[in-house]
Structure formats: C-alpha cells, structure tokens
Amino acid sequence: MRTFNYEIMPEIKERWSPRAFSSEPVQRSEIMALLEAARYAPSCFNEQPWRFIIADEETSLSKMRAVLTPTNQVWANSAPVLIMILSRKTFSSNSKDNYWHMFDAGTAWGYLSLEAQRRNLITHAMGGFNRSNARMAFDIPEAYDIITIVAVGRYGNKEALNQDLQEREYPQPRKDINDLLL
C-alpha cells in the first residue's frame, strides 16, 4: 500500500512497474509521443545526451529480447515495445566528459514514464540485460553508455505470470520521505 503525505500529480501517484503486459500493439504515434516527452527533459547545457533504440516490430523485438536476462525474458517478451535508452558520455561541443549524462538520461526516462502513465500505458525499466551483447547487436558506439531497456505496453493478465511474479505484481511501498533526507 502506498501512502502520500503531500498532494502530487496523479501520474506520479499511479505509476509503478508492472510485469503483466498485454500483447496488444502500441501505435508508433504513441511511442513517439513518449519520446517527445523525454525530449523536453532538462539537461546540463541543454546537451540532451539521451538516445533511444525502438523495438516495436518482430525483427527488432526478437533482437532486443535476445539481450535480456532469462528472468526478464519470462515477462518482458510479452511487451509489444522495448526501448533501449543510451546516453552520450561526452559533450558534443568540446568532447569533454559529461559527468551528468546519466542523470540527464534518467530524467528523460522519468518524463517518458509519466507520459506513458498519462496515456494509460505501462512501463518497466530493466537493468537485467547483457550490455556487451546489446552493443554488438545494435552496433552501439563506445561513446554511449547503455543504461536500460524499457518495456512499454498496456496492462495485461496478471494470472499469465508465474506464481512468484504474480505475488510481486503490485505497486511497491516507498521509503518514508524523512528516510531520504540526510
């Protein structure tokens, strides 16, 4: 059970990371709207270091599913869209290290997830994938860090998940706000 001490926007209150995906297709225009939301995330020097690789048709989905860990494949293979999020490690203006690139890309992911929530789509970001296989499969230059793969779709049938995942299929509680303050 989640409790909120302060009034915040509904998309934040309602968003969580389900694993029960429907195989119902997501229109390309909806995917692009999610990326449009991400595009407007703030970034250091307006660098916008994030990049996306979209898998929304069978060939690209098979390729991206193949780099997921088996424990993520169990549920993520049902998602009709997978989006890999990358981030350029250096500034484009001077090629110096961009210490904030992953922070900025994470903000873009946040915007993407909230726009998905607003559109009644679900998202689940994953760290369980093989980065070196992903780099090879998608010919990703070393200038980019591969951050996550996000499953996108509509909520499906919870009972289609294995028993362990069914038991975890609910919005997880959060730490008390006071525990987050140093």
Short mmCIF file of C-alpha atoms in Angstrom, two decimals:
data_model
loop_
_atom_site.label_atom_id
_atom_site.label_comp_id
_atom_site.label_asym_id
_atom_site.label_seq_id
_atom_site.Cartn_x
_atom_site.Cartn_y
_atom_site.Cartn_z
CA MET A 1 0.00 0.00 0.00
CA ARG A 2 1.33 3.41 -0.93
CA THR A 3 0.59 6.46 1.15
CA PHE A 4 1.20 10.05 0.12
CA ASN A 5 1.96 12.77 2.63
CA TYR A 6 1.52 15.57 0.10
CA GLU A 7 -0.66 16.15 -2.93
CA ILE A 8 1.23 15.41 -6.14
CA MET A 9 0.26 14.90 -9.78
CA PRO A 10 -1.85 11.77 -10.41
CA GLU A 11 0.60 10.29 -12.95
CA ILE A 12 3.24 10.05 -10.23
CA LYS A 13 0.82 8.57 -7.70
CA GLU A 14 -0.46 5.95 -10.16
CA ARG A 15 2.84 4.95 -11.84
CA TRP A 16 4.56 1.71 -10.92
CA SER A 17 6.45 -1.00 -12.81
CA PRO A 18 4.13 -3.91 -13.65
CA ARG A 19 5.25 -7.05 -15.43
CA ALA A 20 1.88 -8.23 -16.77
CA PHE A 21 1.93 -6.89 -20.32
CA SER A 22 -0.80 -7.30 -22.89
CA SER A 23 0.44 -8.19 -26.37
CA GLU A 24 -1.89 -5.51 -27.78
CA PRO A 25 0.13 -3.33 -30.17
CA VAL A 26 1.07 0.24 -29.31
CA GLN A 27 0.78 2.69 -32.17
CA ARG A 28 4.03 4.26 -33.37
CA SER A 29 2.47 7.71 -32.79
CA GLU A 30 2.05 6.85 -29.09
CA ILE A 31 5.67 5.71 -28.84
CA MET A 32 6.81 8.92 -30.48
CA ALA A 33 4.72 10.95 -28.02
CA LEU A 34 6.61 9.25 -25.17
CA LEU A 35 9.90 10.22 -26.80
CA GLU A 36 8.59 13.74 -27.31
CA ALA A 37 8.01 13.99 -23.56
CA ALA A 38 11.54 12.68 -22.94
CA ARG A 39 12.93 15.19 -25.43
CA TYR A 40 11.78 18.03 -23.20
CA ALA A 41 13.56 16.81 -20.07
CA PRO A 42 16.14 19.27 -18.71
CA SER A 43 19.82 18.53 -19.21
CA CYS A 44 23.20 20.05 -18.43
CA PHE A 45 23.97 22.77 -21.01
CA ASN A 46 20.88 21.53 -22.90
CA GLU A 47 23.07 18.68 -24.16
CA GLN A 48 20.21 16.15 -24.33
CA PRO A 49 22.64 13.21 -24.23
CA TRP A 50 19.93 10.53 -24.30
CA ARG A 51 19.33 8.37 -27.36
CA PHE A 52 16.72 5.69 -27.98
CA ILE A 53 16.56 2.46 -29.93
CA ILE A 54 12.94 1.38 -30.50
CA ALA A 55 11.90 -2.23 -30.99
CA ASP A 56 8.23 -2.43 -31.99
CA GLU A 57 8.12 -4.96 -34.80
CA GLU A 58 9.02 -8.63 -34.69
CA THR A 59 12.56 -8.44 -36.10
CA SER A 60 13.75 -5.67 -33.79
CA LEU A 61 11.82 -7.10 -30.82
CA SER A 62 13.47 -10.53 -31.25
CA LYS A 63 16.87 -8.87 -31.42
CA MET A 64 16.28 -6.82 -28.27
CA ARG A 65 14.62 -9.66 -26.36
CA ALA A 66 17.71 -11.77 -27.03
CA VAL A 67 19.91 -9.46 -24.91
CA LEU A 68 17.57 -9.61 -21.88
CA THR A 69 18.38 -11.92 -18.97
CA PRO A 70 16.21 -15.06 -18.86
CA THR A 71 14.43 -13.78 -15.72
CA ASN A 72 13.33 -10.66 -17.62
CA GLN A 73 12.51 -12.56 -20.80
CA VAL A 74 9.90 -14.53 -18.81
CA TRP A 75 7.64 -11.46 -18.64
CA ALA A 76 9.16 -8.81 -20.97
CA ASN A 77 8.77 -10.98 -24.07
CA SER A 78 5.03 -10.15 -23.87
CA ALA A 79 5.63 -6.40 -24.13
CA PRO A 80 4.84 -5.07 -27.62
CA VAL A 81 7.52 -2.37 -27.38
CA LEU A 82 11.02 -2.32 -25.97
CA ILE A 83 13.05 0.89 -25.85
CA MET A 84 16.76 0.90 -25.15
CA ILE A 85 17.99 4.11 -23.54
CA LEU A 86 21.56 5.20 -24.20
CA SER A 87 23.48 8.27 -23.13
CA ARG A 88 26.40 10.03 -24.79
CA LYS A 89 29.30 10.26 -22.31
CA THR A 90 30.87 13.47 -23.63
CA PHE A 91 29.68 16.95 -24.53
CA SER A 92 29.14 17.43 -28.26
CA SER A 93 30.59 20.97 -28.15
CA ASN A 94 34.03 20.12 -26.77
CA SER A 95 34.23 16.30 -26.35
CA LYS A 96 34.93 16.69 -22.61
CA ASP A 97 33.43 14.19 -20.17
CA ASN A 98 29.81 14.93 -19.31
CA TYR A 99 29.64 13.92 -15.66
CA TRP A 100 25.84 14.47 -15.67
CA HIS A 101 24.89 12.45 -18.79
CA MET A 102 23.28 9.54 -16.92
CA PHE A 103 21.47 11.88 -14.53
CA ASP A 104 20.06 13.71 -17.55
CA ALA A 105 19.10 10.49 -19.34
CA GLY A 106 17.39 9.32 -16.16
CA THR A 107 15.35 12.49 -16.14
CA ALA A 108 14.33 11.82 -19.75
CA TRP A 109 13.27 8.29 -18.71
CA GLY A 110 11.17 9.83 -15.93
CA TYR A 111 9.40 12.14 -18.35
CA LEU A 112 8.82 9.21 -20.74
CA SER A 113 7.34 7.06 -17.96
CA LEU A 114 4.99 9.80 -16.77
CA GLU A 115 3.73 10.48 -20.30
CA ALA A 116 3.15 6.74 -20.68
CA GLN A 117 1.16 6.72 -17.45
CA ARG A 118 -0.91 9.67 -18.68
CA ARG A 119 -1.71 7.67 -21.82
CA ASN A 120 -2.73 4.55 -19.84
CA LEU A 121 0.41 2.72 -20.92
CA ILE A 122 2.66 0.86 -18.52
CA THR A 123 6.45 0.91 -18.41
CA HIS A 124 9.05 -1.22 -16.69
CA ALA A 125 12.74 -0.33 -16.91
CA MET A 126 15.23 -3.19 -16.67
CA GLY A 127 18.86 -3.48 -15.70
CA GLY A 128 18.84 -7.21 -16.43
CA PHE A 129 20.35 -7.43 -19.90
CA ASN A 130 23.75 -8.11 -21.41
CA ARG A 131 25.36 -4.78 -22.30
CA SER A 132 28.14 -6.19 -24.46
CA ASN A 133 25.67 -8.29 -26.47
CA ALA A 134 23.41 -5.24 -26.84
CA ARG A 135 26.34 -3.12 -28.02
CA MET A 136 27.23 -5.70 -30.67
CA ALA A 137 23.66 -6.48 -31.75
CA PHE A 138 22.76 -2.82 -32.25
CA ASP A 139 26.22 -1.58 -33.29
CA ILE A 140 26.35 0.97 -30.48
CA PRO A 141 29.47 3.16 -30.45
CA GLU A 142 31.63 3.27 -27.30
CA ALA A 143 30.77 6.97 -26.97
CA TYR A 144 27.42 5.87 -25.48
CA ASP A 145 26.60 4.17 -22.20
CA ILE A 146 23.76 1.67 -22.44
CA ILE A 147 21.57 2.49 -19.46
CA THR A 148 18.38 0.45 -19.56
CA ILE A 149 15.78 -1.31 -21.65
CA VAL A 150 12.19 -0.23 -21.01
CA ALA A 151 9.19 -2.45 -21.71
CA VAL A 152 6.15 -0.44 -22.87
CA GLY A 153 2.58 -1.55 -23.43
CA ARG A 154 -0.83 -1.96 -21.85
CA TYR A 155 -1.59 -3.82 -18.67
CA GLY A 156 -2.32 -7.48 -19.31
CA ASN A 157 -3.41 -10.54 -17.38
CA LYS A 158 -1.63 -10.88 -14.04
CA GLU A 159 -2.53 -14.58 -13.94
CA ALA A 160 -0.38 -15.17 -17.05
CA LEU A 161 2.70 -14.51 -14.90
CA ASN A 162 4.37 -17.27 -12.89
CA GLN A 163 3.36 -17.51 -9.22
CA ASP A 164 6.40 -15.63 -7.90
CA LEU A 165 5.81 -12.69 -10.26
CA GLN A 166 2.07 -12.66 -9.52
CA GLU A 167 2.86 -12.19 -5.84
CA ARG A 168 5.09 -9.19 -6.67
CA GLU A 169 2.61 -7.61 -9.12
CA TYR A 170 1.52 -4.56 -7.16
CA PRO A 171 2.84 -1.04 -6.50
CA GLN A 172 5.66 -1.40 -4.01
CA PRO A 173 5.74 0.82 -0.91
CA ARG A 174 8.24 3.66 -0.77
CA LYS A 175 10.61 4.77 1.96
CA ASP A 176 9.32 7.47 4.26
CA ILE A 177 10.27 10.91 3.00
CA ASN A 178 12.24 11.52 6.21
CA ASP A 179 14.43 8.50 5.44
CA LEU A 180 15.51 10.22 2.24
CA LEU A 181 16.86 13.29 3.97
CA LEU A 182 20.48 13.47 5.12
#
